[in-house]
Short mmCIF file of C-alpha atoms in Angstrom, two decimals:
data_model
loop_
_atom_site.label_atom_id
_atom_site.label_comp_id
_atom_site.label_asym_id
_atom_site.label_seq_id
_atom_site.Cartn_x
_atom_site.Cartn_y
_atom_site.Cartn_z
CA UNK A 1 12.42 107.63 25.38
CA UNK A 2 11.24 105.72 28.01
CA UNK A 3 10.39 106.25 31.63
CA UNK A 4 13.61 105.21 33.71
CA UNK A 5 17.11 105.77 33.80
CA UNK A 6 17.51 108.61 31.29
CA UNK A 7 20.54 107.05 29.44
CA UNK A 8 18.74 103.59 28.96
CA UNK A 9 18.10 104.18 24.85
CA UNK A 10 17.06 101.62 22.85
CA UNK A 11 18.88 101.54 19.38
CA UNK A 12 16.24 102.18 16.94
CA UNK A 13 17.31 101.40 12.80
CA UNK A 14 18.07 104.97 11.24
CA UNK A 15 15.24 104.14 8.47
CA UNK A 16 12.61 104.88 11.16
CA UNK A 17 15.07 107.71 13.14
CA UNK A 18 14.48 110.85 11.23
CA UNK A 19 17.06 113.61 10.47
CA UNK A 20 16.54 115.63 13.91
CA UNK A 21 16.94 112.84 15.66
CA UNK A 22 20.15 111.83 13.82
CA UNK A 23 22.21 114.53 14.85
CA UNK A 24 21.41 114.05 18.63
CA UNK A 25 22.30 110.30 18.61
CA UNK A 26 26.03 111.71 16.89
CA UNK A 27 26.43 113.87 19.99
CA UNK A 28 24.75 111.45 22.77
CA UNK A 29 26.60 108.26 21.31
CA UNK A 30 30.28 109.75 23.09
CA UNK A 31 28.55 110.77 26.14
CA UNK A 32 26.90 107.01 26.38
CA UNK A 33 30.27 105.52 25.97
CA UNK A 34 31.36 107.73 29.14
CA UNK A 35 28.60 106.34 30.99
CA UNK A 36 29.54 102.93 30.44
CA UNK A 37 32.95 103.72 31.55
CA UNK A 38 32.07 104.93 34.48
CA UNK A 39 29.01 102.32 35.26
CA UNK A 40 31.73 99.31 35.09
CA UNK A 41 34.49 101.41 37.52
CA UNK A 42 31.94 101.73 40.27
CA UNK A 43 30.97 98.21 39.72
CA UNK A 44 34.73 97.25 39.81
CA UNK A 45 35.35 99.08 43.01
CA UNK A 46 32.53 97.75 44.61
CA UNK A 47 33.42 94.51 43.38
CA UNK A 48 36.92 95.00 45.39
CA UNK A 49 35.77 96.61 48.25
CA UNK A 50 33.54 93.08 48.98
CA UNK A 51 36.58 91.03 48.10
CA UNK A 52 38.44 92.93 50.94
CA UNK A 53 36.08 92.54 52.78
CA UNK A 54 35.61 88.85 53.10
CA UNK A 55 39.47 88.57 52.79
CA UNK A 56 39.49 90.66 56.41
CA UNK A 57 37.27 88.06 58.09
CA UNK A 58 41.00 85.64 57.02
CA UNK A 59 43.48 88.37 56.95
CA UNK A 60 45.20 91.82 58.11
CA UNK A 61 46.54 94.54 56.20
CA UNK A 62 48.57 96.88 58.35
CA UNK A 63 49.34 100.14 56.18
CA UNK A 64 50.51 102.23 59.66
CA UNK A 65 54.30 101.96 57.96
CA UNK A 66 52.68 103.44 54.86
CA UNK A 67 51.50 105.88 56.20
CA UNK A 68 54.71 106.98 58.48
CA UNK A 69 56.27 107.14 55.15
CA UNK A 70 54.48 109.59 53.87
CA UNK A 71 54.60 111.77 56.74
CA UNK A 72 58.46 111.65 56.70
CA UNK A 73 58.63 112.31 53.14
CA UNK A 74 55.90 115.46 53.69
CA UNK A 75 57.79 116.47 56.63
CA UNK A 76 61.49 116.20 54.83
CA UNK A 77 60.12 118.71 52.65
CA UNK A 78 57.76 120.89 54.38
CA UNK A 79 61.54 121.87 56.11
CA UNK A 80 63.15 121.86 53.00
CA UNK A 81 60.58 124.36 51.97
CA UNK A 82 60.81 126.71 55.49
CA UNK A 83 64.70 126.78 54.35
CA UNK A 84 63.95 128.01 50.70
CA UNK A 85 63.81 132.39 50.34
CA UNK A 86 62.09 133.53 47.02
CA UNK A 87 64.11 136.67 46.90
CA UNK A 88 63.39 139.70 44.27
CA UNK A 89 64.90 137.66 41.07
CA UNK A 90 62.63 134.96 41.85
CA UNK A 91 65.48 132.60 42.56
CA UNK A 92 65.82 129.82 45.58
CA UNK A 93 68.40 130.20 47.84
CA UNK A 94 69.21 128.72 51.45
CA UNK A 95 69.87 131.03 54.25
CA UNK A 96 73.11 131.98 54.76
CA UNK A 97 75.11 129.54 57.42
CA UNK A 98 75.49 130.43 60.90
CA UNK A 99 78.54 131.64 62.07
CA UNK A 100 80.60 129.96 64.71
CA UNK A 101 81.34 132.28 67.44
CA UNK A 102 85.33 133.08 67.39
CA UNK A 103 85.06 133.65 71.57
CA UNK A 104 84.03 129.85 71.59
CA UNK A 105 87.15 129.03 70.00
CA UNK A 106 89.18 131.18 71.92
CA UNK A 107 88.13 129.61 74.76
CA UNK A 108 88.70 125.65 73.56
CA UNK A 109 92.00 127.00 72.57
CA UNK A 110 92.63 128.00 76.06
CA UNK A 111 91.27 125.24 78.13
CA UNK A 112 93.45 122.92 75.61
CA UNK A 113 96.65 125.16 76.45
CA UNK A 114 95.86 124.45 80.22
CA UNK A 115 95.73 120.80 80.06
CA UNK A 116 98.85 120.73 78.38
CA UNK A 117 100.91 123.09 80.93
CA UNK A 118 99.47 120.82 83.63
CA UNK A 119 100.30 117.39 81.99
CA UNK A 120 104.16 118.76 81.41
CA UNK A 121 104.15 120.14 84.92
CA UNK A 122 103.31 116.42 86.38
CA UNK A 123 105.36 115.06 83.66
CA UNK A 124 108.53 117.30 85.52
CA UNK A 125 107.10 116.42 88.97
CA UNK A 126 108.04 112.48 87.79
CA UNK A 127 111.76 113.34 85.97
CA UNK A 128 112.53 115.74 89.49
CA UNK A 129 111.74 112.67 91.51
CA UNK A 130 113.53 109.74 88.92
CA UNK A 131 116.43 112.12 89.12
CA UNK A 132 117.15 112.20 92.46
CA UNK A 133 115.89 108.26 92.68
CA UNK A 134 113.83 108.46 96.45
CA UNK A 135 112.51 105.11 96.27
CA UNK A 136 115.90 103.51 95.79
CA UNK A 137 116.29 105.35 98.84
CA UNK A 138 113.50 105.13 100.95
CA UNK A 139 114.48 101.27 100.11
CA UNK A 140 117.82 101.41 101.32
CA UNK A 141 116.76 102.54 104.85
CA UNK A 142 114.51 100.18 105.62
CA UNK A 143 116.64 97.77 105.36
CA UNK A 144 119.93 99.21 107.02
CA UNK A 145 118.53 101.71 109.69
CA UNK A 146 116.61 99.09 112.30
CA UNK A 147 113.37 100.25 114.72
CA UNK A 148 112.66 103.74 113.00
CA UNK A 149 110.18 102.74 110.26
CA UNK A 150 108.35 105.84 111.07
CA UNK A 151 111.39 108.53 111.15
CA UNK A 152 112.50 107.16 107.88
CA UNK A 153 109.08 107.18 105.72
CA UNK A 154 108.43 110.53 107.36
CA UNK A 155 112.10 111.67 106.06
CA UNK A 156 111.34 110.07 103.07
CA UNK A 157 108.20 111.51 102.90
CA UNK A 158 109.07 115.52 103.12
CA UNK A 159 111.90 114.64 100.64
CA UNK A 160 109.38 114.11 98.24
CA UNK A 161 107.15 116.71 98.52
CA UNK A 162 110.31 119.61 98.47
CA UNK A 163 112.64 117.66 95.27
CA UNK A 164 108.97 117.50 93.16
CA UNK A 165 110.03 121.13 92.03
CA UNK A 166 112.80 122.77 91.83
CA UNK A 167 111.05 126.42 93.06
CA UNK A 168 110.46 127.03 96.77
CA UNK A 169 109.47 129.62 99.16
CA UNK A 170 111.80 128.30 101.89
CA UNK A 171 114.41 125.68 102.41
CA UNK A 172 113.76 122.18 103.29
CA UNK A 173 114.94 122.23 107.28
CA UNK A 174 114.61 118.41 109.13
CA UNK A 175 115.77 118.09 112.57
CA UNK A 176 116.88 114.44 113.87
CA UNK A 177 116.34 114.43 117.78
CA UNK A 178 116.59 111.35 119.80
CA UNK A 179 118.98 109.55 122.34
CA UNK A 180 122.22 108.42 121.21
CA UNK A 181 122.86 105.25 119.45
CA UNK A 182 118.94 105.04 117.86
CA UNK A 183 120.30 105.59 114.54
CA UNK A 184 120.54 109.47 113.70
CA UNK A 185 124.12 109.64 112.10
CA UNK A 186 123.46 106.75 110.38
CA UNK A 187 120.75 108.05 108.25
CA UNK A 188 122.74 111.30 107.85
CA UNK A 189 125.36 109.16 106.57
CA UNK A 190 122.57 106.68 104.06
CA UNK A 191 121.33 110.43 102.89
CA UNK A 192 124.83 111.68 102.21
CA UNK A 193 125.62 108.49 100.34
CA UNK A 194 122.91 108.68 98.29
CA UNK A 195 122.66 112.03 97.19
CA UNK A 196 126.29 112.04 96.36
CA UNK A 197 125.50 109.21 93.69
CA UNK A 198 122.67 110.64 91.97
CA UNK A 199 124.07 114.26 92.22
CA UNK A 200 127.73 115.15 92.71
CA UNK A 201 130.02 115.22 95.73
CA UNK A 202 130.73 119.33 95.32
CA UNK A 203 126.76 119.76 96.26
CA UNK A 204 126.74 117.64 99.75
CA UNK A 205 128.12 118.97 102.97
CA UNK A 206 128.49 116.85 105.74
CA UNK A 207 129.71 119.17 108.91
CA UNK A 208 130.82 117.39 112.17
CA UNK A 209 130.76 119.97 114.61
CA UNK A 210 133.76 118.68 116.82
CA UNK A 211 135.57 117.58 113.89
CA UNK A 212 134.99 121.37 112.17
CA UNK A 213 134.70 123.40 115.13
CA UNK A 214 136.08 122.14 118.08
CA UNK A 215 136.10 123.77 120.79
CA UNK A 216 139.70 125.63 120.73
CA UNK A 217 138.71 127.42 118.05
CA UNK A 218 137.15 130.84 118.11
CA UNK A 219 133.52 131.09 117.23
CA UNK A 220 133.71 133.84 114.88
CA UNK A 221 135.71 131.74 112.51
CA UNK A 222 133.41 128.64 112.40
CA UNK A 223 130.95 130.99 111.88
CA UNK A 224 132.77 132.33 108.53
CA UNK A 225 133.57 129.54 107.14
CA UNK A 226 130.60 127.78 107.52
CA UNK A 227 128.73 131.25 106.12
CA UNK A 228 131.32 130.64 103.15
CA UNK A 229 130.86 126.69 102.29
CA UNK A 230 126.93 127.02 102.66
CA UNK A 231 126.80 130.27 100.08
CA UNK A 232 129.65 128.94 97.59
CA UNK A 233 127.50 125.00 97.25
CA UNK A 234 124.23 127.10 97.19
CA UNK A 235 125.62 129.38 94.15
CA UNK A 236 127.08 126.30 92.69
CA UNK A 237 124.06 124.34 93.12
CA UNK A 238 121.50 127.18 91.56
CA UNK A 239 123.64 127.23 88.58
CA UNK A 240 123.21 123.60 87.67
CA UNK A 241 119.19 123.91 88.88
CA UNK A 242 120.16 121.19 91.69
CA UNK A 243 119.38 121.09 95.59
CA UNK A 244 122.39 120.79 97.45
CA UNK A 245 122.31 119.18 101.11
CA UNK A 246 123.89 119.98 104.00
CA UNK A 247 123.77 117.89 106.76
CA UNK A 248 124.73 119.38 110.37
CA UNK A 249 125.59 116.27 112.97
CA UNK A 250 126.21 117.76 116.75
CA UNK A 251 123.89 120.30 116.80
CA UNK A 252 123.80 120.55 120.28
CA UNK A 253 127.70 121.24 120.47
CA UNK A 254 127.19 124.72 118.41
CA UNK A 255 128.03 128.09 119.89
CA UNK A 256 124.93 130.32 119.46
CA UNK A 257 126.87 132.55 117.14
CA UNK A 258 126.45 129.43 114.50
CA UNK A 259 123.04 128.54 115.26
CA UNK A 260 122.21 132.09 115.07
CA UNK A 261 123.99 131.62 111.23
CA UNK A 262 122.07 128.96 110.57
CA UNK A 263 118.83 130.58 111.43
CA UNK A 264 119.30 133.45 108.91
CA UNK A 265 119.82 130.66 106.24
CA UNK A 266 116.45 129.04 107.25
CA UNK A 267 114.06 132.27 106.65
CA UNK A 268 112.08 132.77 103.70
CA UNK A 269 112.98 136.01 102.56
CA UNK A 270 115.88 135.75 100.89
CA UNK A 271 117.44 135.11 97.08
CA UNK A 272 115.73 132.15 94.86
CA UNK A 273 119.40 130.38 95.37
CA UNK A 274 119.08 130.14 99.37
CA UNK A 275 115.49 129.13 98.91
CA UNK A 276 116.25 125.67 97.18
CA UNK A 277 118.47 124.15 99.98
CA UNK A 278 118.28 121.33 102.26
CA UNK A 279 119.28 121.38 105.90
CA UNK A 280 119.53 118.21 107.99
CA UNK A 281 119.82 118.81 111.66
CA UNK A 282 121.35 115.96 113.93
CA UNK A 283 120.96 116.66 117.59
CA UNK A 284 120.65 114.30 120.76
CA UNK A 285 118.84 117.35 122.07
CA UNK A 286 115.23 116.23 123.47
CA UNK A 287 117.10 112.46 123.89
CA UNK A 288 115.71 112.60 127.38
CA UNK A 289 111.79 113.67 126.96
CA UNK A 290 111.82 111.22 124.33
CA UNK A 291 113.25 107.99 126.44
CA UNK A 292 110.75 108.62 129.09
CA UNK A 293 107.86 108.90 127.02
CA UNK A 294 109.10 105.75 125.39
CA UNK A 295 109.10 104.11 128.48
CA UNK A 296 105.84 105.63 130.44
CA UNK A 297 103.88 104.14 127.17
CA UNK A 298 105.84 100.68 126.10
CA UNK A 299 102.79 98.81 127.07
CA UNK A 300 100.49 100.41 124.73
CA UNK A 301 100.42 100.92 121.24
CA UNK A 302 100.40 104.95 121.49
CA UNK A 303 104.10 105.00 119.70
CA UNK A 304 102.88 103.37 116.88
CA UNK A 305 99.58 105.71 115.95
CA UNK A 306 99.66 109.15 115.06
CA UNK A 307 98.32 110.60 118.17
CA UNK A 308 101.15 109.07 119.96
CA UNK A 309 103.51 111.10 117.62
CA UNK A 310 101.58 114.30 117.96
CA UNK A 311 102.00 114.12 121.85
CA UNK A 312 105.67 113.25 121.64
CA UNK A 313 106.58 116.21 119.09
CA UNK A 314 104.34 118.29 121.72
CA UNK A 315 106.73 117.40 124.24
CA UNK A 316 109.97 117.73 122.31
CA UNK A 317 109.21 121.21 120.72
CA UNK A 318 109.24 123.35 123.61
CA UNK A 319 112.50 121.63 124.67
CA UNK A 320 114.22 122.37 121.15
CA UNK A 321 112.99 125.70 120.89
CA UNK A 322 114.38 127.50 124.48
CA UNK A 323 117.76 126.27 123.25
CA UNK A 324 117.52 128.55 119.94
CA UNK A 325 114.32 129.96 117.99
CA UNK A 326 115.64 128.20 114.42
CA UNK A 327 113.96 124.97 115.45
CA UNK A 328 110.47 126.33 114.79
CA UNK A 329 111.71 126.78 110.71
CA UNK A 330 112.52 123.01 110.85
CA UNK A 331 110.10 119.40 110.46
CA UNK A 332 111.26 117.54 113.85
CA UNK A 333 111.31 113.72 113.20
CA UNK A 334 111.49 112.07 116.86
CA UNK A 335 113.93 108.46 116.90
CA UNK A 336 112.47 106.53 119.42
CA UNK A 337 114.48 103.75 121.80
CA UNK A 338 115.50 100.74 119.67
CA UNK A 339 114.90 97.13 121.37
CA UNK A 340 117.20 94.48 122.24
CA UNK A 341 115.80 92.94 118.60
CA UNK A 342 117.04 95.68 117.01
CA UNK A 343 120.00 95.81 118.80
CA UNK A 344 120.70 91.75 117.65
CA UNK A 345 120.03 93.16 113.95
CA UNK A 346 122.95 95.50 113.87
CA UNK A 347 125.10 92.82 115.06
CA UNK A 348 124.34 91.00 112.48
CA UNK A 349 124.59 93.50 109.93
CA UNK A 350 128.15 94.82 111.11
CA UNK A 351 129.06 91.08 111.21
CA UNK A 352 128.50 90.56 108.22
CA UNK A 353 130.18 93.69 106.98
CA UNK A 354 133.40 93.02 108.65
CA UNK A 355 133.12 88.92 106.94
CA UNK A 356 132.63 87.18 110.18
CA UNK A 357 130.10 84.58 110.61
CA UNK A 358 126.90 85.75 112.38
CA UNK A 359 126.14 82.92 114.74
CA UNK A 360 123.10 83.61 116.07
CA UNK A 361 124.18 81.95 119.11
CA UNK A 362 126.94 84.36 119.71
CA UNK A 363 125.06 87.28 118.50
CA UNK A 364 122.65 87.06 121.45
CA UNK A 365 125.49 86.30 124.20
CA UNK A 366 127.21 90.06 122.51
CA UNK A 367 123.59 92.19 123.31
CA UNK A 368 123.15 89.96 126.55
CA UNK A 369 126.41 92.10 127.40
CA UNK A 370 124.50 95.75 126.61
CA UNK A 371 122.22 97.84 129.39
CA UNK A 372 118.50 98.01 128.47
CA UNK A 373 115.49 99.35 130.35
CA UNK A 374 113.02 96.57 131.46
CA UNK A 375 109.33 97.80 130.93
CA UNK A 376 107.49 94.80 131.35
CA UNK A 377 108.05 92.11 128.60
CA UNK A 378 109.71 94.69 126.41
CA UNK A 379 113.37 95.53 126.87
CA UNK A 380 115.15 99.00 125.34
CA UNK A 381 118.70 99.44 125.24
CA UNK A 382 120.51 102.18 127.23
CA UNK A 383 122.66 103.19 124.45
CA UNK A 384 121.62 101.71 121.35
CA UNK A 385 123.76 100.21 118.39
CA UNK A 386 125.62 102.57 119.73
CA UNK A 387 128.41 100.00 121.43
CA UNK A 388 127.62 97.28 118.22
CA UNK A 389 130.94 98.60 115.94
CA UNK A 390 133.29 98.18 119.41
CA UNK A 391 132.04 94.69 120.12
CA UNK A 392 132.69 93.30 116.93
CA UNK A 393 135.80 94.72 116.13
CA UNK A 394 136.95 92.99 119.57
CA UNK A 395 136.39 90.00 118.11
#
């Protein structure tokens, strides 16, 4: 053996190698072979490492995704493995599920039962309304009741917010004050009209006072029978689940023993059946304080906003309620004076009722004939269409 690397051995012929030696080279030849081995993988490896290296100076190898690989994979089953119990038998089993918590439930069942009770309620809110067809309506007085665009969608208005349901704490009570001949009757008559279509003729009341009660009869019995017709179409009406309307023209003609009738119908406490009523009040009472606050403020534009309004209802409450208390129960809707264009529009429309020609021409000469109060450039007639039907018909 020579001085160096210990497994550097020269082969020597086995003539000169005696016995000894012999059975050392049988156990060092395997281990040689090993070393070999092992020599040409380092030499390999280095041999790659330099190849990668030069090939660097050219190229880049990005093994980032490699290596997020193997994190996910070692993650996926380092949870796997938190999820695993070794119990007693030495068996892997998950954890039992969670259980869902039956209040939770409860509750979703709830909240969806609520939604549902609310959608049918606004579902009923629509068929109350389609039923009793206020738009077709509304529609109809604009076009036949001329200069009260704000009585009528006000009208129109608390129609709609009382006929939604058909449960109420207290009737539906709308009082029509104004001067004669601005329209009042007529919309009693449109509403009468209307509801009789869409309803029935047994659950509308229309109740002239001179024509019911005149004035040679005793009190006591207008008062009885009008107790009578009101509580037979209310028990009627509750049966079929419908509103029935009464509508009251010449208010102001009553005996206080009716109004004082009419005010027990209006209060809240009373049956379900006397709850679900409406009451429309015709009355020229407050004609006055309306006509001179008409006139005092033609020049602005205070009748058309809602402060106007407000000041004229202030001025027409008082008035309506030291003639009896009932009129604080009701929703006053003020009619205004109508002007001489107006007044040329129901010409035209009764014209054209009774099949005569409207010549505008003629028309104008006909409400040329009428009073009006001069305010300025603005001109308001005395009475109205109020003289319209006896023109034309003397034609």
């Amino acid at each position: 053996w020579e001085r160096g690397d210990p497994y550097d051995v020269e082969e020597v012929p086995d003539a000169v190698i005696p016995a000894a030696s012999k059975k050392i080279t049988s156990i060092s030849s395997p281990l040689r072979a090993i070393v070999r081995l092992r020599r040409r993988y380092q030499g390999l490896k280095k041999s790659r490492l330099l190849l990668q290296r030069q090939l660097s100076q050219y190229f880049t190898f990005d093994t980032s995704v490699e290596h997020y690989s193997v994190k996910k994979s070692r993650r996926k089953k380092s949870r796997r493995k938190s999820r695993m119990v070794l119990y007693p038998d030495k068996t892997k089993k998950y954890l039992p599920a969670e259980e869902k918590s039956k209040a939770k439930r409860c509750l979703l069942l709830l909240i969806a039962i609520i939604f549902f009770q609310i959608l049918n309620a606004i579902e009923n809110l629509d068929d109350n309304l389609q039923k009793y067809d206020l738009d077709g309506l509304e529609k109809t007085m604009h076009r036949e009741v001329f200069g009260q665009k704000v009585a009528v969608e006000s009208i129109v208005e608390l129609l709609k917010d009382y006929l939604a349901t058909h449960i109420h704490n207290k009737p539906l009570v709308i009082s029509l004050n104004g001067p004669a001949g601005v329209g009042k009757s007529h919309v009693g008559w449109l509403l009468a009209k209307h509801f009789r279509s869409v309803m029935d003729n047994d659950f509308v009341l229309q109740y002239f006072v001179m024509h019911h009660c005149p004035s040679s009869v005793d009190p006591l019995t207008c008062e009885i029978d009008l107790s009578q017709k009101i509580s037979d179409m209310v028990t009627r009406a509750e049966i079929e689940e419908k509103t029935p309307l009464f509508i009251l023209d010449e208010v102001e003609l009553m005996s206080p023993v009716l109004l004082d009738t009419l005010s027990r119908f209006f209060e809240p406490n009373q049956t379900n059946e006397f709850l679900n009523a409406i009451y429309i009040l015709i009355s020229n009472l407050g004609g006055a304080e309306i006509t001179k606050f008409v006139i005092q403020n033609a020049s602005t534009e205070l009748l058309y906003q809602q402060r106007g309004a407000e000041e004229l209802l202030s001025t027409i409450q008082p008035v309506l309620a030291s003639v009896h208390p009932l009129w604080k129960a009701a929703d006053i809707i003020p009619f205004i004076l109508l002007e001489k264009s107006h007044v040329i529009n129901c010409f035209l429309e009764q014209m054209r009722r009774e099949g005569l020609y409207p010549d505008q021409k003629h028309i104008e000469n006909l409400a040329n004939q009428l009073t009006y109060y001069t305010t300025g450039d603005k001109q308001y007639s005395r009475m109205g269409c109020k003289q319209v039907v006896a023109k034309v018909n003397l034609l």
